[in-house]
Amino acid sequence: MAQVRMREALRDAMAEEMRRDESVFVMGEDVGVFQGAFKVTEGLLDEFGEKRVRDTPISENTIVGTGVGAAMAGLRPVVEIMTVNFSLLAMDQIVNHMAAIPYMFNGQVRVPIVVRMPGGGGHQLGPTHSHSLEAMFLHIPGLLVACPSTPADGKGLLKAAIRDDNPVIFIEHETLYGARGEVADSDGNGDGPLINFGEAAVLREGGDVTIVGLLRMVDVAERAAKTLANEHGAEAEVIDPRTLRPLDLDTILESVQKTNRCVVVEEGWPHGGVGANLAALITEQAFDYLDAPVQRVTGASTSCRRHWQRWRGPYEQGACSR
């Protein structure tokens, strides 16, 4: 096991898959010479050359559309969108083509593409670079959606995403790129372990309340659980879904049936968010086990996140107070 940063784990995942499969290539704005806006593609151009690490014009719809065409033709593109906000410029390709083509062709055509994008607040990047749009992609049939919170999950999920024949939205939190964590060493063939989509991680066991966290909010959930234990004598069970499509709802329901309470912590907006979806599913399928309504801790219903730069405390307090 080695201690690596999230950006290094993601880069290693792409490099390993590119060595393993010549059909895998990387494309996006500044992914080559500049090595990515967050340096996630550092070193890939030197190893694989311009043919497989392709800098693109500033046109997100064109970037994703080119990736969709390449995937339909038998390649496995890994597309980087510089920020999740810019993915809005590519929604026609994502919704009407990337997600829909396998259905439109009755499964005869696959679209094995991964679209990576950083999101989330806390980096002082302004309101047009800091949204949390996981719920938007969760809403679209045909897409797989991954949201890793640790370097190990980032590497394992990205490798699995690249090998999957379905289109994948891979969301990375901007503040986690420098986060360190243990990642399993690659085997003798230079290949690391995969993490299957649809398998949640139970990070802390407890019997009093279930706390579900997403991306950066996983750390907040764990901090809240420690506060509950140290200051209130309550033991919280902390769950990281890791992927939203497919969702490991069984693990969450099993926990709720034990704790009888649930709090969902997310950075996204409250209306129509991931927490709202989880609250509905839990209420529908575990209503008789609940001693209280499912509670949500969310971001503020505002587009401007400038006042969120000291945001960790309010989330932790919200998770504990619920």
mmCIF file with all atom_site columns, C-alpha atoms in Angstrom, residues 174-284:
data_model
loop_
_atom_site.group_PDB
_atom_site.id
_atom_site.type_symbol
_atom_site.label_atom_id
_atom_site.label_alt_id
_atom_site.label_comp_id
_atom_site.label_asym_id
_atom_site.label_entity_id
_atom_site.label_seq_id
_atom_site.pdbx_PDB_ins_code
_atom_site.Cartn_x
_atom_site.Cartn_y
_atom_site.Cartn_z
_atom_site.occupancy
_atom_site.B_iso_or_equiv
_atom_site.pdbx_formal_charge
_atom_site.auth_seq_id
_atom_site.auth_comp_id
_atom_site.auth_asym_id
_atom_site.auth_atom_id
_atom_site.pdbx_PDB_model_num
ATOM 1   C CA . GLU A 1 174 ? -11.866 20.012 -6.568  1.00 0.00 ? 174 GLU A CA 1
ATOM 2   C CA . THR A 1 175 ? -10.748 20.107 -2.931  1.00 0.00 ? 175 THR A CA 1
ATOM 3   C CA . LEU A 1 176 ? -9.901  16.386 -2.895  1.00 0.00 ? 176 LEU A CA 1
ATOM 4   C CA . TYR A 1 177 ? -7.201  16.386 -5.585  1.00 0.00 ? 177 TYR A CA 1
ATOM 5   C CA . GLY A 1 178 ? -4.526  16.955 -2.948  1.00 0.00 ? 178 GLY A CA 1
ATOM 6   C CA . ALA A 1 179 ? -6.036  14.547 -0.419  1.00 0.00 ? 179 ALA A CA 1
ATOM 7   C CA . ARG A 1 180 ? -3.783  11.625 0.461   1.00 0.00 ? 180 ARG A CA 1
ATOM 8   C CA . GLY A 1 181 ? -4.811  8.055  1.103   1.00 0.00 ? 181 GLY A CA 1
ATOM 9   C CA . GLU A 1 182 ? -3.620  4.479  0.876   1.00 0.00 ? 182 GLU A CA 1
ATOM 10  C CA . VAL A 1 183 ? -3.908  2.862  -2.546  1.00 0.00 ? 183 VAL A CA 1
ATOM 11  C CA . ALA A 1 184 ? -3.207  -0.800 -3.203  1.00 0.00 ? 184 ALA A CA 1
ATOM 12  C CA . ASP A 1 185 ? -0.049  -1.523 -5.165  1.00 0.00 ? 185 ASP A CA 1
ATOM 13  C CA . SER A 1 186 ? -0.344  -2.706 -8.748  1.00 0.00 ? 186 SER A CA 1
ATOM 14  C CA . ASP A 1 187 ? 0.321   -6.358 -9.491  1.00 0.00 ? 187 ASP A CA 1
ATOM 15  C CA . GLY A 1 188 ? 3.225   -7.774 -11.473 1.00 0.00 ? 188 GLY A CA 1
ATOM 16  C CA . ASN A 1 189 ? 1.528   -6.765 -14.702 1.00 0.00 ? 189 ASN A CA 1
ATOM 17  C CA . GLY A 1 190 ? 1.215   -3.149 -13.585 1.00 0.00 ? 190 GLY A CA 1
ATOM 18  C CA . ASP A 1 191 ? -2.522  -3.458 -13.018 1.00 0.00 ? 191 ASP A CA 1
ATOM 19  C CA . GLY A 1 192 ? -4.282  -2.254 -9.853  1.00 0.00 ? 192 GLY A CA 1
ATOM 20  C CA . PRO A 1 193 ? -7.572  -3.462 -8.354  1.00 0.00 ? 193 PRO A CA 1
ATOM 21  C CA . LEU A 1 194 ? -10.947 -2.337 -9.674  1.00 0.00 ? 194 LEU A CA 1
ATOM 22  C CA . ILE A 1 195 ? -13.913 -1.200 -7.587  1.00 0.00 ? 195 ILE A CA 1
ATOM 23  C CA . ASN A 1 196 ? -17.264 -2.345 -8.885  1.00 0.00 ? 196 ASN A CA 1
ATOM 24  C CA . PHE A 1 197 ? -19.968 0.202  -9.518  1.00 0.00 ? 197 PHE A CA 1
ATOM 25  C CA . GLY A 1 198 ? -22.949 -0.177 -7.192  1.00 0.00 ? 198 GLY A CA 1
ATOM 26  C CA . GLU A 1 199 ? -20.958 -1.142 -4.080  1.00 0.00 ? 199 GLU A CA 1
ATOM 27  C CA . ALA A 1 200 ? -21.192 1.332  -1.204  1.00 0.00 ? 200 ALA A CA 1
ATOM 28  C CA . ALA A 1 201 ? -18.558 1.524  1.533   1.00 0.00 ? 201 ALA A CA 1
ATOM 29  C CA . VAL A 1 202 ? -19.470 1.382  5.229   1.00 0.00 ? 202 VAL A CA 1
ATOM 30  C CA . LEU A 1 203 ? -16.740 3.558  6.723   1.00 0.00 ? 203 LEU A CA 1
ATOM 31  C CA . ARG A 1 204 ? -17.865 3.497  10.345  1.00 0.00 ? 204 ARG A CA 1
ATOM 32  C CA . GLU A 1 205 ? -20.290 1.185  12.101  1.00 0.00 ? 205 GLU A CA 1
ATOM 33  C CA . GLY A 1 206 ? -22.877 2.408  14.567  1.00 0.00 ? 206 GLY A CA 1
ATOM 34  C CA . GLY A 1 207 ? -26.367 1.713  15.817  1.00 0.00 ? 207 GLY A CA 1
ATOM 35  C CA . ASP A 1 208 ? -27.919 5.112  16.524  1.00 0.00 ? 208 ASP A CA 1
ATOM 36  C CA . VAL A 1 209 ? -28.096 6.918  13.177  1.00 0.00 ? 209 VAL A CA 1
ATOM 37  C CA . THR A 1 210 ? -27.029 6.393  9.572   1.00 0.00 ? 210 THR A CA 1
ATOM 38  C CA . ILE A 1 211 ? -25.126 9.257  7.926   1.00 0.00 ? 211 ILE A CA 1
ATOM 39  C CA . VAL A 1 212 ? -24.726 9.090  4.150   1.00 0.00 ? 212 VAL A CA 1
ATOM 40  C CA . GLY A 1 213 ? -22.103 11.429 2.687   1.00 0.00 ? 213 GLY A CA 1
ATOM 41  C CA . LEU A 1 214 ? -21.107 12.209 -0.878  1.00 0.00 ? 214 LEU A CA 1
ATOM 42  C CA . LEU A 1 215 ? -17.708 13.260 -2.272  1.00 0.00 ? 215 LEU A CA 1
ATOM 43  C CA . ARG A 1 216 ? -16.181 15.871 0.070   1.00 0.00 ? 216 ARG A CA 1
ATOM 44  C CA . MET A 1 217 ? -19.103 15.407 2.443   1.00 0.00 ? 217 MET A CA 1
ATOM 45  C CA . VAL A 1 218 ? -17.884 11.902 3.307   1.00 0.00 ? 218 VAL A CA 1
ATOM 46  C CA . ASP A 1 219 ? -15.145 13.493 5.394   1.00 0.00 ? 219 ASP A CA 1
ATOM 47  C CA . VAL A 1 220 ? -17.713 15.827 6.944   1.00 0.00 ? 220 VAL A CA 1
ATOM 48  C CA . ALA A 1 221 ? -19.926 12.839 7.786   1.00 0.00 ? 221 ALA A CA 1
ATOM 49  C CA . GLU A 1 222 ? -17.028 11.072 9.494   1.00 0.00 ? 222 GLU A CA 1
ATOM 50  C CA . ARG A 1 223 ? -16.174 14.189 11.488  1.00 0.00 ? 223 ARG A CA 1
ATOM 51  C CA . ALA A 1 224 ? -19.804 14.543 12.522  1.00 0.00 ? 224 ALA A CA 1
ATOM 52  C CA . ALA A 1 225 ? -19.860 10.901 13.620  1.00 0.00 ? 225 ALA A CA 1
ATOM 53  C CA . LYS A 1 226 ? -16.817 11.476 15.829  1.00 0.00 ? 226 LYS A CA 1
ATOM 54  C CA . THR A 1 227 ? -18.443 14.558 17.349  1.00 0.00 ? 227 THR A CA 1
ATOM 55  C CA . LEU A 1 228 ? -21.637 12.630 18.070  1.00 0.00 ? 228 LEU A CA 1
ATOM 56  C CA . ALA A 1 229 ? -19.657 9.868  19.756  1.00 0.00 ? 229 ALA A CA 1
ATOM 57  C CA . ASN A 1 230 ? -17.382 12.140 21.784  1.00 0.00 ? 230 ASN A CA 1
ATOM 58  C CA . GLU A 1 231 ? -19.900 14.776 22.840  1.00 0.00 ? 231 GLU A CA 1
ATOM 59  C CA . HIS A 1 232 ? -23.256 12.991 22.804  1.00 0.00 ? 232 HIS A CA 1
ATOM 60  C CA . GLY A 1 233 ? -22.490 9.299  23.228  1.00 0.00 ? 233 GLY A CA 1
ATOM 61  C CA . ALA A 1 234 ? -24.277 8.439  19.975  1.00 0.00 ? 234 ALA A CA 1
ATOM 62  C CA . GLU A 1 235 ? -22.730 6.007  17.511  1.00 0.00 ? 235 GLU A CA 1
ATOM 63  C CA . ALA A 1 236 ? -23.322 6.879  13.864  1.00 0.00 ? 236 ALA A CA 1
ATOM 64  C CA . GLU A 1 237 ? -22.881 4.554  10.916  1.00 0.00 ? 237 GLU A CA 1
ATOM 65  C CA . VAL A 1 238 ? -21.228 6.361  7.993   1.00 0.00 ? 238 VAL A CA 1
ATOM 66  C CA . ILE A 1 239 ? -21.828 5.225  4.413   1.00 0.00 ? 239 ILE A CA 1
ATOM 67  C CA . ASP A 1 240 ? -20.202 6.420  1.202   1.00 0.00 ? 240 ASP A CA 1
ATOM 68  C CA . PRO A 1 241 ? -22.330 5.349  -1.809  1.00 0.00 ? 241 PRO A CA 1
ATOM 69  C CA . ARG A 1 242 ? -19.316 5.834  -4.146  1.00 0.00 ? 242 ARG A CA 1
ATOM 70  C CA . THR A 1 243 ? -21.606 5.546  -7.176  1.00 0.00 ? 243 THR A CA 1
ATOM 71  C CA . LEU A 1 244 ? -25.066 7.043  -7.655  1.00 0.00 ? 244 LEU A CA 1
ATOM 72  C CA . ARG A 1 245 ? -25.927 5.003  -10.752 1.00 0.00 ? 245 ARG A CA 1
ATOM 73  C CA . PRO A 1 246 ? -26.035 2.191  -9.979  1.00 0.00 ? 246 PRO A CA 1
ATOM 74  C CA . LEU A 1 247 ? -26.844 2.930  -6.334  1.00 0.00 ? 247 LEU A CA 1
ATOM 75  C CA . ASP A 1 248 ? -26.192 0.375  -3.615  1.00 0.00 ? 248 ASP A CA 1
ATOM 76  C CA . LEU A 1 249 ? -29.497 1.067  -1.909  1.00 0.00 ? 249 LEU A CA 1
ATOM 77  C CA . ASP A 1 250 ? -29.477 -2.299 -0.136  1.00 0.00 ? 250 ASP A CA 1
ATOM 78  C CA . THR A 1 251 ? -26.501 -1.321 2.031   1.00 0.00 ? 251 THR A CA 1
ATOM 79  C CA . ILE A 1 252 ? -28.167 1.955  3.001   1.00 0.00 ? 252 ILE A CA 1
ATOM 80  C CA . LEU A 1 253 ? -31.503 0.286  3.771   1.00 0.00 ? 253 LEU A CA 1
ATOM 81  C CA . GLU A 1 254 ? -29.806 -2.407 5.842   1.00 0.00 ? 254 GLU A CA 1
ATOM 82  C CA . SER A 1 255 ? -28.148 0.304  7.908   1.00 0.00 ? 255 SER A CA 1
ATOM 83  C CA . VAL A 1 256 ? -31.373 2.283  8.350   1.00 0.00 ? 256 VAL A CA 1
ATOM 84  C CA . GLN A 1 257 ? -33.183 -0.853 9.475   1.00 0.00 ? 257 GLN A CA 1
ATOM 85  C CA . LYS A 1 258 ? -30.564 -1.112 12.227  1.00 0.00 ? 258 LYS A CA 1
ATOM 86  C CA . THR A 1 259 ? -30.285 2.548  13.257  1.00 0.00 ? 259 THR A CA 1
ATOM 87  C CA . ASN A 1 260 ? -33.874 3.705  12.512  1.00 0.00 ? 260 ASN A CA 1
ATOM 88  C CA . ARG A 1 261 ? -32.621 7.168  11.572  1.00 0.00 ? 261 ARG A CA 1
ATOM 89  C CA . CYS A 1 262 ? -30.860 8.660  8.560   1.00 0.00 ? 262 CYS A CA 1
ATOM 90  C CA . VAL A 1 263 ? -29.138 11.926 7.637   1.00 0.00 ? 263 VAL A CA 1
ATOM 91  C CA . VAL A 1 264 ? -27.915 12.595 4.093   1.00 0.00 ? 264 VAL A CA 1
ATOM 92  C CA . VAL A 1 265 ? -25.124 15.162 3.694   1.00 0.00 ? 265 VAL A CA 1
ATOM 93  C CA . GLU A 1 266 ? -24.426 16.660 0.282   1.00 0.00 ? 266 GLU A CA 1
ATOM 94  C CA . GLU A 1 267 ? -23.008 19.855 -1.126  1.00 0.00 ? 267 GLU A CA 1
ATOM 95  C CA . GLY A 1 268 ? -25.627 20.190 -3.845  1.00 0.00 ? 268 GLY A CA 1
ATOM 96  C CA . TRP A 1 269 ? -28.770 22.278 -3.802  1.00 0.00 ? 269 TRP A CA 1
ATOM 97  C CA . PRO A 1 270 ? -31.717 21.145 -1.644  1.00 0.00 ? 270 PRO A CA 1
ATOM 98  C CA . HIS A 1 271 ? -34.432 21.031 -4.322  1.00 0.00 ? 271 HIS A CA 1
ATOM 99  C CA . GLY A 1 272 ? -34.323 17.837 -6.372  1.00 0.00 ? 272 GLY A CA 1
ATOM 100 C CA . GLY A 1 273 ? -30.939 16.879 -4.970  1.00 0.00 ? 273 GLY A CA 1
ATOM 101 C CA . VAL A 1 274 ? -29.237 13.570 -4.284  1.00 0.00 ? 274 VAL A CA 1
ATOM 102 C CA . GLY A 1 275 ? -30.437 13.754 -0.693  1.00 0.00 ? 275 GLY A CA 1
ATOM 103 C CA . ALA A 1 276 ? -34.019 14.292 -1.808  1.00 0.00 ? 276 ALA A CA 1
ATOM 104 C CA . ASN A 1 277 ? -33.788 11.201 -3.998  1.00 0.00 ? 277 ASN A CA 1
ATOM 105 C CA . LEU A 1 278 ? -32.295 9.099  -1.207  1.00 0.00 ? 278 LEU A CA 1
ATOM 106 C CA . ALA A 1 279 ? -34.849 10.361 1.299   1.00 0.00 ? 279 ALA A CA 1
ATOM 107 C CA . ALA A 1 280 ? -37.664 9.327  -1.025  1.00 0.00 ? 280 ALA A CA 1
ATOM 108 C CA . LEU A 1 281 ? -36.194 5.864  -1.631  1.00 0.00 ? 281 LEU A CA 1
ATOM 109 C CA . ILE A 1 282 ? -35.553 5.240  2.064   1.00 0.00 ? 282 ILE A CA 1
ATOM 110 C CA . THR A 1 283 ? -39.023 6.449  3.027   1.00 0.00 ? 283 THR A CA 1
ATOM 111 C CA . GLU A 1 284 ? -40.650 4.296  0.356   1.00 0.00 ? 284 GLU A CA 1
#
